[in-house]
Amino acid sequence: MKSPAQRLALAAAALLFSLAAHADPEVYPTPGTPAPATSFVAAASGQLKAFYTGQAGGLTNLLGARINGVDGAIGLSNHGSAYGDSFVLGTVAAGDSLVFFIDIDGSGVRFYSDPALNSDGVNHAWASTYAGDALVPAGTHVAFEDLEGGGDLNYRDHSFVFQISAVPEPASWALLLAGAAVLARRRPRR
Ligand SMILES: [Ca+2]
């Protein structure tokens, strides 16, 4: 058994660790000026996942990805998500073209990271490199501007980090399941 003092020390250490473990991605350095547009290509094959990193402007937006020209599922609301929440945007193959978008307030308007797809022709997304923390993996951070015409161009209305993680092959699944079965059998009975 741990003493109350030991418990307190452990709790304090855990709190300090959790504070240090949360590192917000950088914010757009030159608000008011359009950011350079970025085009994205899948660097690997697997599940394309977005991790919410914050920023909630006045509008409620959902996030999605256009993979090889086809818009995928939308989710990860900027008003209903907590830092680190994740959402699967789709499955990709290495070399696929990726364009991220936000779906504005259920209006049917979408602003894409490719300005050529936007009704206002403005670039709505700024990308930067993110080192990762305990809740969000290292990867590319993408921050959106959600106002028609660019508005304040601060790119602080919806942001996330994306990651592509390998989906286990059927053979690996079989191995994993076999391993789990062995462990289950080894478990002593009460
Ligand atoms: Ca804004």
PDB file of N, CA, C and O in Angstrom, residues 9-81:
ATOM      1  N   ALA A   9       2.242  12.631  -4.237  1.00  0.00           N
ATOM      2  CA  ALA A   9       3.427  12.884  -5.067  1.00  0.00           C
ATOM      3  C   ALA A   9       3.218  12.289  -6.461  1.00  0.00           C
ATOM      4  O   ALA A   9       3.532  12.917  -7.478  1.00  0.00           O
ATOM      5  N   LEU A  10       2.629  11.082  -6.499  1.00  0.00           N
ATOM      6  CA  LEU A  10       2.380  10.432  -7.794  1.00  0.00           C
ATOM      7  C   LEU A  10       1.379  11.233  -8.608  1.00  0.00           C
ATOM      8  O   LEU A  10       1.558  11.447  -9.810  1.00  0.00           O
ATOM      9  N   ALA A  11       0.315  11.711  -7.936  1.00  0.00           N
ATOM     10  CA  ALA A  11      -0.718  12.485  -8.626  1.00  0.00           C
ATOM     11  C   ALA A  11      -0.120  13.775  -9.185  1.00  0.00           C
ATOM     12  O   ALA A  11      -0.399  14.162 -10.320  1.00  0.00           O
ATOM     13  N   ALA A  12       0.733  14.421  -8.378  1.00  0.00           N
ATOM     14  CA  ALA A  12       1.360  15.678  -8.810  1.00  0.00           C
ATOM     15  C   ALA A  12       2.273  15.419 -10.010  1.00  0.00           C
ATOM     16  O   ALA A  12       2.273  16.181 -10.979  1.00  0.00           O
ATOM     17  N   ALA A  13       3.016  14.314  -9.945  1.00  0.00           N
ATOM     18  CA  ALA A  13       3.921  13.977 -11.047  1.00  0.00           C
ATOM     19  C   ALA A  13       3.121  13.717 -12.316  1.00  0.00           C
ATOM     20  O   ALA A  13       3.489  14.167 -13.399  1.00  0.00           O
ATOM     21  N   ALA A  14       1.980  13.005 -12.167  1.00  0.00           N
ATOM     22  CA  ALA A  14       1.137  12.698 -13.323  1.00  0.00           C
ATOM     23  C   ALA A  14       0.584  13.980 -13.934  1.00  0.00           C
ATOM     24  O   ALA A  14       0.537  14.135 -15.147  1.00  0.00           O
ATOM     25  N   LEU A  15       0.192  14.923 -13.058  1.00  0.00           N
ATOM     26  CA  LEU A  15      -0.362  16.185 -13.539  1.00  0.00           C
ATOM     27  C   LEU A  15       0.705  16.966 -14.308  1.00  0.00           C
ATOM     28  O   LEU A  15       0.463  17.462 -15.407  1.00  0.00           O
ATOM     29  N   LEU A  16       1.902  17.047 -13.720  1.00  0.00           N
ATOM     30  CA  LEU A  16       3.008  17.762 -14.375  1.00  0.00           C
ATOM     31  C   LEU A  16       3.310  17.130 -15.725  1.00  0.00           C
ATOM     32  O   LEU A  16       3.501  17.815 -16.715  1.00  0.00           O
ATOM     33  N   PHE A  17       3.315  15.780 -15.741  1.00  0.00           N
ATOM     34  CA  PHE A  17       3.622  15.080 -16.980  1.00  0.00           C
ATOM     35  C   PHE A  17       2.576  15.403 -18.027  1.00  0.00           C
ATOM     36  O   PHE A  17       2.888  15.695 -19.168  1.00  0.00           O
ATOM     37  N   SER A  18       1.279  15.392 -17.601  1.00  0.00           N
ATOM     38  CA  SER A  18       0.223  15.622 -18.583  1.00  0.00           C
ATOM     39  C   SER A  18       0.282  17.047 -19.122  1.00  0.00           C
ATOM     40  O   SER A  18      -0.023  17.302 -20.268  1.00  0.00           O
ATOM     41  N   LEU A  19       0.712  18.000 -18.274  1.00  0.00           N
ATOM     42  CA  LEU A  19       0.839  19.381 -18.740  1.00  0.00           C
ATOM     43  C   LEU A  19       1.961  19.478 -19.769  1.00  0.00           C
ATOM     44  O   LEU A  19       1.793  20.052 -20.832  1.00  0.00           O
ATOM     45  N   ALA A  20       3.102  18.865 -19.427  1.00  0.00           N
ATOM     46  CA  ALA A  20       4.254  18.923 -20.323  1.00  0.00           C
ATOM     47  C   ALA A  20       3.968  18.153 -21.603  1.00  0.00           C
ATOM     48  O   ALA A  20       4.511  18.457 -22.648  1.00  0.00           O
ATOM     49  N   ALA A  21       3.080  17.143 -21.493  1.00  0.00           N
ATOM     50  CA  ALA A  21       2.828  16.263 -22.622  1.00  0.00           C
ATOM     51  C   ALA A  21       1.905  16.883 -23.658  1.00  0.00           C
ATOM     52  O   ALA A  21       1.675  16.311 -24.701  1.00  0.00           O
ATOM     53  N   HIS A  22       1.331  18.047 -23.344  1.00  0.00           N
ATOM     54  CA  HIS A  22       0.428  18.706 -24.292  1.00  0.00           C
ATOM     55  C   HIS A  22       1.154  19.897 -24.917  1.00  0.00           C
ATOM     56  O   HIS A  22       1.508  20.839 -24.224  1.00  0.00           O
ATOM     57  N   ALA A  23       1.403  19.801 -26.211  1.00  0.00           N
ATOM     58  CA  ALA A  23       2.124  20.881 -26.896  1.00  0.00           C
ATOM     59  C   ALA A  23       1.323  21.340 -28.112  1.00  0.00           C
ATOM     60  O   ALA A  23       1.253  20.636 -29.111  1.00  0.00           O
ATOM     61  N   ASP A  24       0.679  22.496 -27.995  1.00  0.00           N
ATOM     62  CA  ASP A  24      -0.120  23.014 -29.105  1.00  0.00           C
ATOM     63  C   ASP A  24       0.739  23.269 -30.336  1.00  0.00           C
ATOM     64  O   ASP A  24       1.837  23.804 -30.225  1.00  0.00           O
ATOM     65  N   PRO A  25       0.242  22.908 -31.525  1.00  0.00           N
ATOM     66  CA  PRO A  25       0.971  23.246 -32.749  1.00  0.00           C
ATOM     67  C   PRO A  25       1.078  24.766 -32.901  1.00  0.00           C
ATOM     68  O   PRO A  25       0.288  25.499 -32.305  1.00  0.00           O
ATOM     69  N   GLU A  26       2.055  25.214 -33.664  1.00  0.00           N
ATOM     70  CA  GLU A  26       2.223  26.659 -33.829  1.00  0.00           C
ATOM     71  C   GLU A  26       1.036  27.265 -34.575  1.00  0.00           C
ATOM     72  O   GLU A  26       0.336  26.559 -35.301  1.00  0.00           O
ATOM     73  N   VAL A  27       0.826  28.557 -34.357  1.00  0.00           N
ATOM     74  CA  VAL A  27      -0.281  29.235 -35.039  1.00  0.00           C
ATOM     75  C   VAL A  27       0.261  30.019 -36.228  1.00  0.00           C
ATOM     76  O   VAL A  27       1.449  30.355 -36.294  1.00  0.00           O
ATOM     77  N   TYR A  28      -0.634  30.311 -37.175  1.00  0.00           N
ATOM     78  CA  TYR A  28      -0.242  31.008 -38.401  1.00  0.00           C
ATOM     79  C   TYR A  28       0.433  32.341 -38.070  1.00  0.00           C
ATOM     80  O   TYR A  28      -0.154  33.186 -37.394  1.00  0.00           O
ATOM     81  N   PRO A  29       1.671  32.532 -38.530  1.00  0.00           N
ATOM     82  CA  PRO A  29       2.451  33.690 -38.081  1.00  0.00           C
ATOM     83  C   PRO A  29       2.069  35.044 -38.701  1.00  0.00           C
ATOM     84  O   PRO A  29       2.380  36.079 -38.123  1.00  0.00           O
ATOM     85  N   THR A  30       1.409  35.040 -39.865  1.00  0.00           N
ATOM     86  CA  THR A  30       1.129  36.332 -40.503  1.00  0.00           C
ATOM     87  C   THR A  30      -0.349  36.490 -40.860  1.00  0.00           C
ATOM     88  O   THR A  30      -0.721  36.515 -42.037  1.00  0.00           O
ATOM     89  N   PRO A  31      -1.226  36.581 -39.811  1.00  0.00           N
ATOM     90  CA  PRO A  31      -2.657  36.733 -40.077  1.00  0.00           C
ATOM     91  C   PRO A  31      -2.933  37.984 -40.915  1.00  0.00           C
ATOM     92  O   PRO A  31      -2.223  38.988 -40.783  1.00  0.00           O
ATOM     93  N   GLY A  32      -3.957  37.876 -41.768  1.00  0.00           N
ATOM     94  CA  GLY A  32      -4.293  39.005 -42.639  1.00  0.00           C
ATOM     95  C   GLY A  32      -3.715  38.833 -44.029  1.00  0.00           C
ATOM     96  O   GLY A  32      -4.137  39.496 -44.975  1.00  0.00           O
ATOM     97  N   THR A  33      -2.718  37.957 -44.144  1.00  0.00           N
ATOM     98  CA  THR A  33      -2.079  37.674 -45.433  1.00  0.00           C
ATOM     99  C   THR A  33      -2.384  36.228 -45.804  1.00  0.00           C
ATOM    100  O   THR A  33      -2.234  35.348 -44.953  1.00  0.00           O
ATOM    101  N   PRO A  34      -2.803  35.968 -47.054  1.00  0.00           N
ATOM    102  CA  PRO A  34      -3.098  34.581 -47.427  1.00  0.00           C
ATOM    103  C   PRO A  34      -1.860  33.693 -47.277  1.00  0.00           C
ATOM    104  O   PRO A  34      -0.747  34.100 -47.597  1.00  0.00           O
ATOM    105  N   ALA A  35      -2.080  32.478 -46.758  1.00  0.00           N
ATOM    106  CA  ALA A  35      -0.982  31.513 -46.624  1.00  0.00           C
ATOM    107  C   ALA A  35      -0.712  30.879 -47.987  1.00  0.00           C
ATOM    108  O   ALA A  35      -1.600  30.804 -48.820  1.00  0.00           O
ATOM    109  N   PRO A  36       0.525  30.425 -48.199  1.00  0.00           N
ATOM    110  CA  PRO A  36       0.794  29.692 -49.435  1.00  0.00           C
ATOM    111  C   PRO A  36       0.031  28.369 -49.417  1.00  0.00           C
ATOM    112  O   PRO A  36      -0.061  27.736 -48.365  1.00  0.00           O
ATOM    113  N   ALA A  37      -0.518  27.972 -50.549  1.00  0.00           N
ATOM    114  CA  ALA A  37      -1.274  26.722 -50.594  1.00  0.00           C
ATOM    115  C   ALA A  37      -0.323  25.527 -50.600  1.00  0.00           C
ATOM    116  O   ALA A  37       0.796  25.632 -51.100  1.00  0.00           O
ATOM    117  N   THR A  38      -0.759  24.421 -50.029  1.00  0.00           N
ATOM    118  CA  THR A  38       0.053  23.203 -49.986  1.00  0.00           C
ATOM    119  C   THR A  38      -0.713  22.082 -50.672  1.00  0.00           C
ATOM    120  O   THR A  38      -1.912  21.926 -50.448  1.00  0.00           O
ATOM    121  N   SER A  39      -0.029  21.310 -51.505  1.00  0.00           N
ATOM    122  CA  SER A  39      -0.693  20.113 -52.039  1.00  0.00           C
ATOM    123  C   SER A  39      -0.121  18.911 -51.304  1.00  0.00           C
ATOM    124  O   SER A  39       1.059  18.884 -50.946  1.00  0.00           O
ATOM    125  N   PHE A  40      -0.983  17.933 -51.046  1.00  0.00           N
ATOM    126  CA  PHE A  40      -0.603  16.786 -50.220  1.00  0.00           C
ATOM    127  C   PHE A  40      -0.697  15.497 -51.018  1.00  0.00           C
ATOM    128  O   PHE A  40      -1.608  15.314 -51.826  1.00  0.00           O
ATOM    129  N   VAL A  41       0.286  14.622 -50.773  1.00  0.00           N
ATOM    130  CA  VAL A  41       0.291  13.301 -51.399  1.00  0.00           C
ATOM    131  C   VAL A  41       0.484  12.285 -50.278  1.00  0.00           C
ATOM    132  O   VAL A  41       1.294  12.509 -49.365  1.00  0.00           O
ATOM    133  N   ALA A  42      -0.265  11.181 -50.313  1.00  0.00           N
ATOM    134  CA  ALA A  42      -0.121  10.155 -49.276  1.00  0.00           C
ATOM    135  C   ALA A  42       1.281   9.558 -49.347  1.00  0.00           C
ATOM    136  O   ALA A  42       1.696   9.056 -50.397  1.00  0.00           O
ATOM    137  N   ALA A  43       2.012   9.619 -48.226  1.00  0.00           N
ATOM    138  CA  ALA A  43       3.389   9.129 -48.196  1.00  0.00           C
ATOM    139  C   ALA A  43       3.435   7.627 -47.951  1.00  0.00           C
ATOM    140  O   ALA A  43       4.471   6.994 -48.136  1.00  0.00           O
ATOM    141  N   ALA A  44       2.303   7.051 -47.521  1.00  0.00           N
ATOM    142  CA  ALA A  44       2.248   5.617 -47.224  1.00  0.00           C
ATOM    143  C   ALA A  44       0.839   5.125 -47.486  1.00  0.00           C
ATOM    144  O   ALA A  44      -0.052   5.926 -47.763  1.00  0.00           O
ATOM    145  N   SER A  45       0.657   3.820 -47.410  1.00  0.00           N
ATOM    146  CA  SER A  45      -0.682   3.250 -47.563  1.00  0.00           C
ATOM    147  C   SER A  45      -1.241   2.948 -46.188  1.00  0.00           C
ATOM    148  O   SER A  45      -0.504   2.549 -45.287  1.00  0.00           O
ATOM    149  N   GLY A  46      -2.540   3.132 -46.014  1.00  0.00           N
ATOM    150  CA  GLY A  46      -3.177   2.808 -44.738  1.00  0.00           C
ATOM    151  C   GLY A  46      -4.348   3.706 -44.449  1.00  0.00           C
ATOM    152  O   GLY A  46      -4.948   4.286 -45.351  1.00  0.00           O
ATOM    153  N   GLN A  47      -4.628   3.813 -43.148  1.00  0.00           N
ATOM    154  CA  GLN A  47      -5.752   4.599 -42.691  1.00  0.00           C
ATOM    155  C   GLN A  47      -5.321   6.054 -42.515  1.00  0.00           C
ATOM    156  O   GLN A  47      -4.359   6.327 -41.812  1.00  0.00           O
ATOM    157  N   LEU A  48      -6.069   6.954 -43.147  1.00  0.00           N
ATOM    158  CA  LEU A  48      -5.785   8.387 -43.003  1.00  0.00           C
ATOM    159  C   LEU A  48      -6.612   8.903 -41.826  1.00  0.00           C
ATOM    160  O   LEU A  48      -7.836   8.889 -41.858  1.00  0.00           O
ATOM    161  N   LYS A  49      -5.894   9.341 -40.775  1.00  0.00           N
ATOM    162  CA  LYS A  49      -6.562   9.729 -39.539  1.00  0.00           C
ATOM    163  C   LYS A  49      -6.240  11.176 -39.212  1.00  0.00           C
ATOM    164  O   LYS A  49      -5.095  11.600 -39.358  1.00  0.00           O
ATOM    165  N   ALA A  50      -7.243  11.915 -38.749  1.00  0.00           N
ATOM    166  CA  ALA A  50      -7.024  13.295 -38.318  1.00  0.00           C
ATOM    167  C   ALA A  50      -7.159  13.372 -36.810  1.00  0.00           C
ATOM    168  O   ALA A  50      -8.044  12.747 -36.222  1.00  0.00           O
ATOM    169  N   PHE A  51      -6.266  14.129 -36.155  1.00  0.00           N
ATOM    170  CA  PHE A  51      -6.288  14.355 -34.707  1.00  0.00           C
ATOM    171  C   PHE A  51      -6.571  15.829 -34.469  1.00  0.00           C
ATOM    172  O   PHE A  51      -5.791  16.690 -34.883  1.00  0.00           O
ATOM    173  N   TYR A  52      -7.658  16.114 -33.781  1.00  0.00           N
ATOM    174  CA  TYR A  52      -8.077  17.502 -33.555  1.00  0.00           C
ATOM    175  C   TYR A  52      -7.088  18.230 -32.637  1.00  0.00           C
ATOM    176  O   TYR A  52      -6.705  17.705 -31.591  1.00  0.00           O
ATOM    177  N   THR A  53      -6.671  19.433 -33.069  1.00  0.00           N
ATOM    178  CA  THR A  53      -5.729  20.194 -32.242  1.00  0.00           C
ATOM    179  C   THR A  53      -6.299  21.549 -31.828  1.00  0.00           C
ATOM    180  O   THR A  53      -5.569  22.401 -31.335  1.00  0.00           O
ATOM    181  N   GLY A  54      -7.595  21.748 -32.055  1.00  0.00           N
ATOM    182  CA  GLY A  54      -8.207  22.957 -31.526  1.00  0.00           C
ATOM    183  C   GLY A  54      -8.578  23.995 -32.545  1.00  0.00           C
ATOM    184  O   GLY A  54      -8.620  23.710 -33.746  1.00  0.00           O
ATOM    185  N   GLN A  55      -8.842  25.186 -32.068  1.00  0.00           N
ATOM    186  CA  GLN A  55      -9.270  26.342 -32.846  1.00  0.00           C
ATOM    187  C   GLN A  55     -10.751  26.228 -33.202  1.00  0.00           C
ATOM    188  O   GLN A  55     -11.127  25.442 -34.055  1.00  0.00           O
ATOM    189  N   ALA A  56     -11.579  26.982 -32.556  1.00  0.00           N
ATOM    190  CA  ALA A  56     -12.994  26.992 -32.885  1.00  0.00           C
ATOM    191  C   ALA A  56     -13.441  28.416 -33.147  1.00  0.00           C
ATOM    192  O   ALA A  56     -13.594  29.219 -32.245  1.00  0.00           O
ATOM    193  N   GLY A  57     -13.602  28.745 -34.426  1.00  0.00           N
ATOM    194  CA  GLY A  57     -14.128  30.054 -34.801  1.00  0.00           C
ATOM    195  C   GLY A  57     -15.618  30.082 -34.497  1.00  0.00           C
ATOM    196  O   GLY A  57     -16.165  29.164 -33.886  1.00  0.00           O
ATOM    197  N   GLY A  58     -16.312  31.108 -34.946  1.00  0.00           N
ATOM    198  CA  GLY A  58     -17.738  31.248 -34.689  1.00  0.00           C
ATOM    199  C   GLY A  58     -18.555  30.161 -35.370  1.00  0.00           C
ATOM    200  O   GLY A  58     -19.600  29.752 -34.864  1.00  0.00           O
ATOM    201  N   LEU A  59     -18.101  29.695 -36.517  1.00  0.00           N
ATOM    202  CA  LEU A  59     -18.842  28.692 -37.279  1.00  0.00           C
ATOM    203  C   LEU A  59     -18.493  27.291 -36.799  1.00  0.00           C
ATOM    204  O   LEU A  59     -17.394  27.041 -36.323  1.00  0.00           O
ATOM    205  N   THR A  60     -19.476  26.375 -36.950  1.00  0.00           N
ATOM    206  CA  THR A  60     -19.231  24.969 -36.643  1.00  0.00           C
ATOM    207  C   THR A  60     -18.862  24.281 -37.950  1.00  0.00           C
ATOM    208  O   THR A  60     -19.612  24.368 -38.926  1.00  0.00           O
ATOM    209  N   ASN A  61     -17.702  23.640 -37.970  1.00  0.00           N
ATOM    210  CA  ASN A  61     -17.243  22.991 -39.196  1.00  0.00           C
ATOM    211  C   ASN A  61     -16.939  21.528 -38.955  1.00  0.00           C
ATOM    212  O   ASN A  61     -16.527  21.149 -37.868  1.00  0.00           O
ATOM    213  N   LEU A  62     -17.128  20.736 -39.999  1.00  0.00           N
ATOM    214  CA  LEU A  62     -16.697  19.347 -39.960  1.00  0.00           C
ATOM    215  C   LEU A  62     -15.548  19.207 -40.944  1.00  0.00           C
ATOM    216  O   LEU A  62     -15.432  19.984 -41.898  1.00  0.00           O
ATOM    217  N   LEU A  63     -14.715  18.208 -40.685  1.00  0.00           N
ATOM    218  CA  LEU A  63     -13.505  18.023 -41.473  1.00  0.00           C
ATOM    219  C   LEU A  63     -13.611  16.789 -42.366  1.00  0.00           C
ATOM    220  O   LEU A  63     -14.231  15.805 -41.981  1.00  0.00           O
ATOM    221  N   GLY A  64     -13.013  16.862 -43.549  1.00  0.00           N
ATOM    222  CA  GLY A  64     -12.996  15.701 -44.432  1.00  0.00           C
ATOM    223  C   GLY A  64     -11.782  15.730 -45.337  1.00  0.00           C
ATOM    224  O   GLY A  64     -10.992  16.677 -45.314  1.00  0.00           O
ATOM    225  N   ALA A  65     -11.618  14.675 -46.120  1.00  0.00           N
ATOM    226  CA  ALA A  65     -10.515  14.612 -47.088  1.00  0.00           C
ATOM    227  C   ALA A  65     -11.059  14.182 -48.444  1.00  0.00           C
ATOM    228  O   ALA A  65     -11.906  13.287 -48.525  1.00  0.00           O
ATOM    229  N   ARG A  66     -10.588  14.854 -49.486  1.00  0.00           N
ATOM    230  CA  ARG A  66     -10.895  14.462 -50.854  1.00  0.00           C
ATOM    231  C   ARG A  66      -9.720  13.611 -51.324  1.00  0.00           C
ATOM    232  O   ARG A  66      -8.591  14.101 -51.456  1.00  0.00           O
ATOM    233  N   ILE A  67      -9.966  12.319 -51.503  1.00  0.00           N
ATOM    234  CA  ILE A  67      -8.895  11.381 -51.862  1.00  0.00           C
ATOM    235  C   ILE A  67      -9.017  11.043 -53.333  1.00  0.00           C
ATOM    236  O   ILE A  67     -10.061  10.527 -53.767  1.00  0.00           O
ATOM    237  N   ASN A  68      -8.005  11.371 -54.097  1.00  0.00           N
ATOM    238  CA  ASN A  68      -8.035  11.187 -55.562  1.00  0.00           C
ATOM    239  C   ASN A  68      -9.307  11.768 -56.174  1.00  0.00           C
ATOM    240  O   ASN A  68      -9.942  11.159 -57.039  1.00  0.00           O
ATOM    241  N   GLY A  69      -9.695  12.948 -55.702  1.00  0.00           N
ATOM    242  CA  GLY A  69     -10.831  13.646 -56.308  1.00  0.00           C
ATOM    243  C   GLY A  69     -12.195  13.283 -55.752  1.00  0.00           C
ATOM    244  O   GLY A  69     -13.206  13.815 -56.222  1.00  0.00           O
ATOM    245  N   VAL A  70     -12.254  12.403 -54.730  1.00  0.00           N
ATOM    246  CA  VAL A  70     -13.552  12.010 -54.178  1.00  0.00           C
ATOM    247  C   VAL A  70     -13.634  12.412 -52.704  1.00  0.00           C
ATOM    248  O   VAL A  70     -12.807  11.984 -51.891  1.00  0.00           O
ATOM    249  N   ASP A  71     -14.645  13.221 -52.355  1.00  0.00           N
ATOM    250  CA  ASP A  71     -14.813  13.647 -50.966  1.00  0.00           C
ATOM    251  C   ASP A  71     -15.218  12.462 -50.094  1.00  0.00           C
ATOM    252  O   ASP A  71     -16.139  11.725 -50.437  1.00  0.00           O
ATOM    253  N   GLY A  72     -14.546  12.308 -48.950  1.00  0.00           N
ATOM    254  CA  GLY A  72     -14.837  11.200 -48.039  1.00  0.00           C
ATOM    255  C   GLY A  72     -15.735  11.618 -46.883  1.00  0.00           C
ATOM    256  O   GLY A  72     -16.373  12.675 -46.927  1.00  0.00           O
ATOM    257  N   ALA A  73     -15.764  10.780 -45.834  1.00  0.00           N
ATOM    258  CA  ALA A  73     -16.603  11.010 -44.655  1.00  0.00           C
ATOM    259  C   ALA A  73     -16.188  12.304 -43.951  1.00  0.00           C
ATOM    260  O   ALA A  73     -15.034  12.715 -44.030  1.00  0.00           O
ATOM    261  N   ILE A  74     -17.155  12.933 -43.270  1.00  0.00           N
ATOM    262  CA  ILE A  74     -16.836  14.159 -42.526  1.00  0.00           C
ATOM    263  C   ILE A  74     -17.103  13.951 -41.037  1.00  0.00           C
ATOM    264  O   ILE A  74     -17.998  13.206 -40.652  1.00  0.00           O
ATOM    265  N   GLY A  75     -16.283  14.611 -40.216  1.00  0.00           N
ATOM    266  CA  GLY A  75     -16.432  14.494 -38.760  1.00  0.00           C
ATOM    267  C   GLY A  75     -15.462  15.421 -38.063  1.00  0.00           C
ATOM    268  O   GLY A  75     -14.906  16.332 -38.677  1.00  0.00           O
ATOM    269  N   LEU A  76     -15.253  15.183 -36.760  1.00  0.00           N
ATOM    270  CA  LEU A  76     -14.323  15.958 -35.939  1.00  0.00           C
ATOM    271  C   LEU A  76     -14.707  17.447 -35.899  1.00  0.00           C
ATOM    272  O   LEU A  76     -13.922  18.324 -36.261  1.00  0.00           O
ATOM    273  N   SER A  77     -15.933  17.686 -35.450  1.00  0.00           N
ATOM    274  CA  SER A  77     -16.449  19.057 -35.329  1.00  0.00           C
ATOM    275  C   SER A  77     -15.513  19.932 -34.507  1.00  0.00           C
ATOM    276  O   SER A  77     -14.995  19.494 -33.481  1.00  0.00           O
ATOM    277  N   ASN A  78     -15.327  21.162 -34.947  1.00  0.00           N
ATOM    278  CA  ASN A  78     -14.452  22.074 -34.196  1.00  0.00           C
ATOM    279  C   ASN A  78     -15.132  22.571 -32.920  1.00  0.00           C
ATOM    280  O   ASN A  78     -14.472  23.158 -32.071  1.00  0.00           O
ATOM    281  N   HIS A  79     -16.438  22.326 -32.781  1.00  0.00           N
ATOM    282  CA  HIS A  79     -17.119  22.751 -31.553  1.00  0.00           C
ATOM    283  C   HIS A  79     -17.439  21.582 -30.622  1.00  0.00           C
ATOM    284  O   HIS A  79     -17.824  21.793 -29.490  1.00  0.00           O
ATOM    285  N   GLY A  80     -17.290  20.351 -31.119  1.00  0.00           N
ATOM    286  CA  GLY A  80     -17.645  19.213 -30.276  1.00  0.00           C
ATOM    287  C   GLY A  80     -16.475  18.301 -29.962  1.00  0.00           C
ATOM    288  O   GLY A  80     -16.650  17.262 -29.327  1.00  0.00           O
ATOM    289  N   SER A  81     -15.273  18.661 -30.402  1.00  0.00           N
ATOM    290  CA  SER A  81     -14.127  17.771 -30.215  1.00  0.00           C
ATOM    291  C   SER A  81     -13.170  18.305 -29.159  1.00  0.00           C
ATOM    292  O   SER A  81     -13.052  19.509 -28.976  1.00  0.00           O
TER     293      SER A  81
END
